[in-house]
PDB file of C-alpha atoms in Angstrom:
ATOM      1  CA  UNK A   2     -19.149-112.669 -17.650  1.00 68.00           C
ATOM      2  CA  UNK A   3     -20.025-109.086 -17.880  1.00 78.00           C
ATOM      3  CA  UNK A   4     -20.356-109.348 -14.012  1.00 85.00           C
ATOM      4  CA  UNK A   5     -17.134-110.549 -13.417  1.00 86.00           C
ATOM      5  CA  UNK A   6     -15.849-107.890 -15.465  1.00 85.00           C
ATOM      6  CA  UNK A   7     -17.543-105.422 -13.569  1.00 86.00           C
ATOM      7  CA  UNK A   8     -16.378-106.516 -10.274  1.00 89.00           C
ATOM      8  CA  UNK A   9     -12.744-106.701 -11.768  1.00 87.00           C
ATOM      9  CA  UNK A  10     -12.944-103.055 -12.476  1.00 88.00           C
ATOM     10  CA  UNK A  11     -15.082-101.882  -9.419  1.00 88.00           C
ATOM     11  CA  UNK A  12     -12.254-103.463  -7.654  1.00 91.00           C
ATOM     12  CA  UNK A  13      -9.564-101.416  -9.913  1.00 89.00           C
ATOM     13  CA  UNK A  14     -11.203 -98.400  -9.577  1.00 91.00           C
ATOM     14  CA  UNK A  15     -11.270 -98.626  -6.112  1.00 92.00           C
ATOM     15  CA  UNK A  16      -7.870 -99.723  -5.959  1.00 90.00           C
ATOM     16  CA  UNK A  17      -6.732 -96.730  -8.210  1.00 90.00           C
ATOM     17  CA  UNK A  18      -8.604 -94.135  -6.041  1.00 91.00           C
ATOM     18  CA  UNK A  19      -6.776 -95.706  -2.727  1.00 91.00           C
ATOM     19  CA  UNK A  20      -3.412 -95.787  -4.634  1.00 89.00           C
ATOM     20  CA  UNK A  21      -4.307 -91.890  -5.545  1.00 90.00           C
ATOM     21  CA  UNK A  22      -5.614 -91.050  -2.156  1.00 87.00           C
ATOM     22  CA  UNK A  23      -1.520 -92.727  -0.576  1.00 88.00           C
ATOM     23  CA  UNK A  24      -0.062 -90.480  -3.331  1.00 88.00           C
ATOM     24  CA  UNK A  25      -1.821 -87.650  -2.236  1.00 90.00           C
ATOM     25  CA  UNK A  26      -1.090 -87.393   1.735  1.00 86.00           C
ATOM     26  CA  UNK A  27       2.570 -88.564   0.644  1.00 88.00           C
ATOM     27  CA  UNK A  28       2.394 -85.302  -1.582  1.00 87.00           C
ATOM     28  CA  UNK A  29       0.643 -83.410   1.525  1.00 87.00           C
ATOM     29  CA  UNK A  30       3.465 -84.929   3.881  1.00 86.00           C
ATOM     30  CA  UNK A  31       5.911 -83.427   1.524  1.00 86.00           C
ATOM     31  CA  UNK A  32       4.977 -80.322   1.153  1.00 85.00           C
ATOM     32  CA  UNK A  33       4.766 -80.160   4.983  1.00 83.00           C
ATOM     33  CA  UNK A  34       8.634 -81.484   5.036  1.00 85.00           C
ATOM     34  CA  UNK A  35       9.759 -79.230   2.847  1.00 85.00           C
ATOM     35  CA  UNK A  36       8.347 -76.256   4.839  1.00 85.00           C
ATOM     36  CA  UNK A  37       9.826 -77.261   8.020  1.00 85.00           C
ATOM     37  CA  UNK A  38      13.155 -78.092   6.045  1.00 84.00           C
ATOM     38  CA  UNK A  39      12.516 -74.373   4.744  1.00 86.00           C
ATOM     39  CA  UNK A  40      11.727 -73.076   8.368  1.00 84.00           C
ATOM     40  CA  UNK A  41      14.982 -74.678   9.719  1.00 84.00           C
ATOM     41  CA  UNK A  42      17.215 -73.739   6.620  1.00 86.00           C
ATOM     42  CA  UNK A  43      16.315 -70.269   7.608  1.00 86.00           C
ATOM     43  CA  UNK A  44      16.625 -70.617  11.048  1.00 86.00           C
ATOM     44  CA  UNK A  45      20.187 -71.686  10.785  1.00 86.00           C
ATOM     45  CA  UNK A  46      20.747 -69.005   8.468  1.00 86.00           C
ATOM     46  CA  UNK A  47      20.419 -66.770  11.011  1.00 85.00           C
ATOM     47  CA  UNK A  48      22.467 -69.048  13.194  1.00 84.00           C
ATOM     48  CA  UNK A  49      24.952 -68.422  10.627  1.00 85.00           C
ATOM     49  CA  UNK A  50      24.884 -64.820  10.438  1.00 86.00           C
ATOM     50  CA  UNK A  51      24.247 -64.405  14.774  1.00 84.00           C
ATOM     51  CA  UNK A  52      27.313 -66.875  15.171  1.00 82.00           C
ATOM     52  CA  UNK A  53      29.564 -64.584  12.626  1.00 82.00           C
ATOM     53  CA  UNK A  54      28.718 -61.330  14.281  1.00 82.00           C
ATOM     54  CA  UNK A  55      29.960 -63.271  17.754  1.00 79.00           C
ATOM     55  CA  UNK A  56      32.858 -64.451  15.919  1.00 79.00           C
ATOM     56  CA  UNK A  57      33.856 -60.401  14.494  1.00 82.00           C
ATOM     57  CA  UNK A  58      32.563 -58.870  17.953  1.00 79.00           C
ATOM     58  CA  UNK A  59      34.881 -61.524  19.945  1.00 77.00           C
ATOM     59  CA  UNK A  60      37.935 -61.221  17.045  1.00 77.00           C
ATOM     60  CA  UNK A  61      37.334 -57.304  17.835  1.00 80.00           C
ATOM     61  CA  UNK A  62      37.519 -57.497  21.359  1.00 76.00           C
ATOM     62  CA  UNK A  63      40.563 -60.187  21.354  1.00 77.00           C
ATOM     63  CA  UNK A  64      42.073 -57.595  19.051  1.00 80.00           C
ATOM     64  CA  UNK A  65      41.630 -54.851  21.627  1.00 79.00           C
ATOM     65  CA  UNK A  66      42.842 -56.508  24.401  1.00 76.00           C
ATOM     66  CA  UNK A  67      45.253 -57.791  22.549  1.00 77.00           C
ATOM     67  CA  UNK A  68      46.589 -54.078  21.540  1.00 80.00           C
ATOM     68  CA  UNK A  69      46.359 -52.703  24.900  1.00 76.00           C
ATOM     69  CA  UNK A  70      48.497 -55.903  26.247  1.00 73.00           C
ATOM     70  CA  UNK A  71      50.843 -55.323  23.728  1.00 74.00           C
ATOM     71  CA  UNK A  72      50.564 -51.330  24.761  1.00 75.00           C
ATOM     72  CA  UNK A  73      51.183 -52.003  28.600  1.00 68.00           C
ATOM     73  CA  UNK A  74      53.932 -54.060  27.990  1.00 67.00           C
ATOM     74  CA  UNK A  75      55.804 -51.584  25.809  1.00 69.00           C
ATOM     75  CA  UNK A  76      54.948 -48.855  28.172  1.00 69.00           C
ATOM     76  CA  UNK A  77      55.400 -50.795  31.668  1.00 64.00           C
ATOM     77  CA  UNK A  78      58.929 -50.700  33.293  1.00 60.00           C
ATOM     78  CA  UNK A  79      60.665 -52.993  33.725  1.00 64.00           C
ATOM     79  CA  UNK A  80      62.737 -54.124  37.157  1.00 64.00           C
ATOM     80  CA  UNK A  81      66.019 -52.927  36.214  1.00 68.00           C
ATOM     81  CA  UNK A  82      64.182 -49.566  35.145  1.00 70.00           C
ATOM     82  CA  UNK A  83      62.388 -49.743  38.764  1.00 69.00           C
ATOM     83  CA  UNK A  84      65.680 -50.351  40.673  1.00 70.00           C
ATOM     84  CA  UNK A  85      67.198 -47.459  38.935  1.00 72.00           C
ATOM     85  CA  UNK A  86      64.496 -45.280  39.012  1.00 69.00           C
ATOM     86  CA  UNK A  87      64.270 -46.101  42.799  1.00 67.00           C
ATOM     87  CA  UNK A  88      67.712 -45.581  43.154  1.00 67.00           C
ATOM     88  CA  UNK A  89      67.350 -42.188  41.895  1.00 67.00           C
ATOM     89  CA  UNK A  90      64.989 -40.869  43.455  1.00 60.00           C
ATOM     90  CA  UNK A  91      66.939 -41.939  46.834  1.00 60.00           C
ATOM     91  CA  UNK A  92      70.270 -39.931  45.293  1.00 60.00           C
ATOM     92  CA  UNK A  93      67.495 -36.891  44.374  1.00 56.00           C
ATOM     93  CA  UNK A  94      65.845 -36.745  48.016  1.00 57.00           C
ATOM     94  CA  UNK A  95      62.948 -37.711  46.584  1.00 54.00           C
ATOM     95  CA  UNK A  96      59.997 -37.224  48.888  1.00 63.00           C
ATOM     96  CA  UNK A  97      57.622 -40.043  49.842  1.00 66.00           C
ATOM     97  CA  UNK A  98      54.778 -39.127  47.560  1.00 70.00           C
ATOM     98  CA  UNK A  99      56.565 -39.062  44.618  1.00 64.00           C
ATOM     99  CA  UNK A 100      57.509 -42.829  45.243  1.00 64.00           C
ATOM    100  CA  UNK A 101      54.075 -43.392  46.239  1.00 72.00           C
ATOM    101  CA  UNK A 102      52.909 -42.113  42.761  1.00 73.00           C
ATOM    102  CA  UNK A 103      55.298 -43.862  41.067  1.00 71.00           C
ATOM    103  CA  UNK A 104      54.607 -47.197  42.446  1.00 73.00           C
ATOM    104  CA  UNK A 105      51.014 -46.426  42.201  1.00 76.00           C
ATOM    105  CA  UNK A 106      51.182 -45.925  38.851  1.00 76.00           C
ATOM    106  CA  UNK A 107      52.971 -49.411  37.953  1.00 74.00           C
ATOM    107  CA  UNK A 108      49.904 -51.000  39.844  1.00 76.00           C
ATOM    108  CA  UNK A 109      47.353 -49.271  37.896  1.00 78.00           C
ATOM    109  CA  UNK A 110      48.651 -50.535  34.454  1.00 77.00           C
ATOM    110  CA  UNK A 111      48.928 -54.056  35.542  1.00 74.00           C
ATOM    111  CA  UNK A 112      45.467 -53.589  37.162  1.00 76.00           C
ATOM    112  CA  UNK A 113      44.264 -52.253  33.830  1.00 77.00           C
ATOM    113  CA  UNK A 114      45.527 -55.181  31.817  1.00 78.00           C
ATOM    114  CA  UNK A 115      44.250 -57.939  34.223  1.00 77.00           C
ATOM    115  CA  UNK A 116      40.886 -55.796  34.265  1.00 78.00           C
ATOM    116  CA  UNK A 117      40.489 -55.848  30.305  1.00 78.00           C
ATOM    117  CA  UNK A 118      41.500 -59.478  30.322  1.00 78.00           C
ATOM    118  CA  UNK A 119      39.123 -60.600  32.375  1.00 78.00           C
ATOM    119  CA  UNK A 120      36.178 -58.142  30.753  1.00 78.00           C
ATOM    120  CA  UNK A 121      37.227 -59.912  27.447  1.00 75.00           C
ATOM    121  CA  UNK A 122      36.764 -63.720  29.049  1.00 74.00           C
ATOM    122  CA  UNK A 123      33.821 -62.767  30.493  1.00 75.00           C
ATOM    123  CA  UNK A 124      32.282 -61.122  27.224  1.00 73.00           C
ATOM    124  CA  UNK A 125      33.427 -64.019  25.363  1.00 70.00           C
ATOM    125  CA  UNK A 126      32.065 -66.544  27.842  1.00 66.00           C
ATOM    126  CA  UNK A 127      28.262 -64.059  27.798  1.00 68.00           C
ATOM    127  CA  UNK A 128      28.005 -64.554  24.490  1.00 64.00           C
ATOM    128  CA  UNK A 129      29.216 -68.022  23.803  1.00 58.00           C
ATOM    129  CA  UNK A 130      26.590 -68.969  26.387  1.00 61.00           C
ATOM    130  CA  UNK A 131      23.806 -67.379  24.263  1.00 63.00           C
ATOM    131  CA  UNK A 132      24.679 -69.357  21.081  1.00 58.00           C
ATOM    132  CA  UNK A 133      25.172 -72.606  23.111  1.00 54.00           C
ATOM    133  CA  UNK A 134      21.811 -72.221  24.554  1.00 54.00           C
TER     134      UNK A 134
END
């Protein structure tokens, strides 16, 4: 009887230690989980805070062109201005530079504006592609 009994409770023993040895790696598992769940909280932390900046930088820049569209079309003139101003410089004897320059400087703020438009796409599209990446 006593060997029975001592079988019984080799047999527990050894079960215990096998249960104790699952709960262990489980609890080594874990503790590897939670630093990689650490690792990637942090990394998109900084996901966070690189995707903000890129978010103010591009809200900055869409401001800016924004302003100077706003600027060129207060500033540019407009046909009927041209037509007049074309007209008088024809009553005036105007020479042929000063239409030249005149003209010439219509292009350049239209150039401008496309210019910053497309620096602001492309800036936007840069840096988008970083974060997508």
């Amino acid at each position: 009887m006593d060997n029975i009994l001592n079988t019984k409770l080799d047999r527990l023993e050894q079960t215990n230690v096998q249960i104790l040895d699952v709960l262990q790696s489980m609890k080594t598992e874990m503790t590897g989980m939670k630093s990689e769940i650490t690792g990637i909280k942090s990394e998109m932390t900084d996901f966070r805070s690189e995707f903000n900046d890129f978010r103010s930088e591009t809200n900055e820049q869409f401001s800016e062109i924004q302003e100077r569209f706003e600027f060129m079309v207060e500033t540019a003139v407009t046909k009927t201005e041209f037509d007049q101003t074309i007209h008088d410089i024809r009553c005036e004897m105007a020479t042929k530079d000063q239409f030249i320059h005149f003209t010439d400087r219509l292009d350049a703020k239209f150039l401008d504006l496309k210019h910053d438009i497309i620096a602001g796409i492309r800036a936007s599209d840069k840096k988008f592609l970083k974060f997508a990446i």
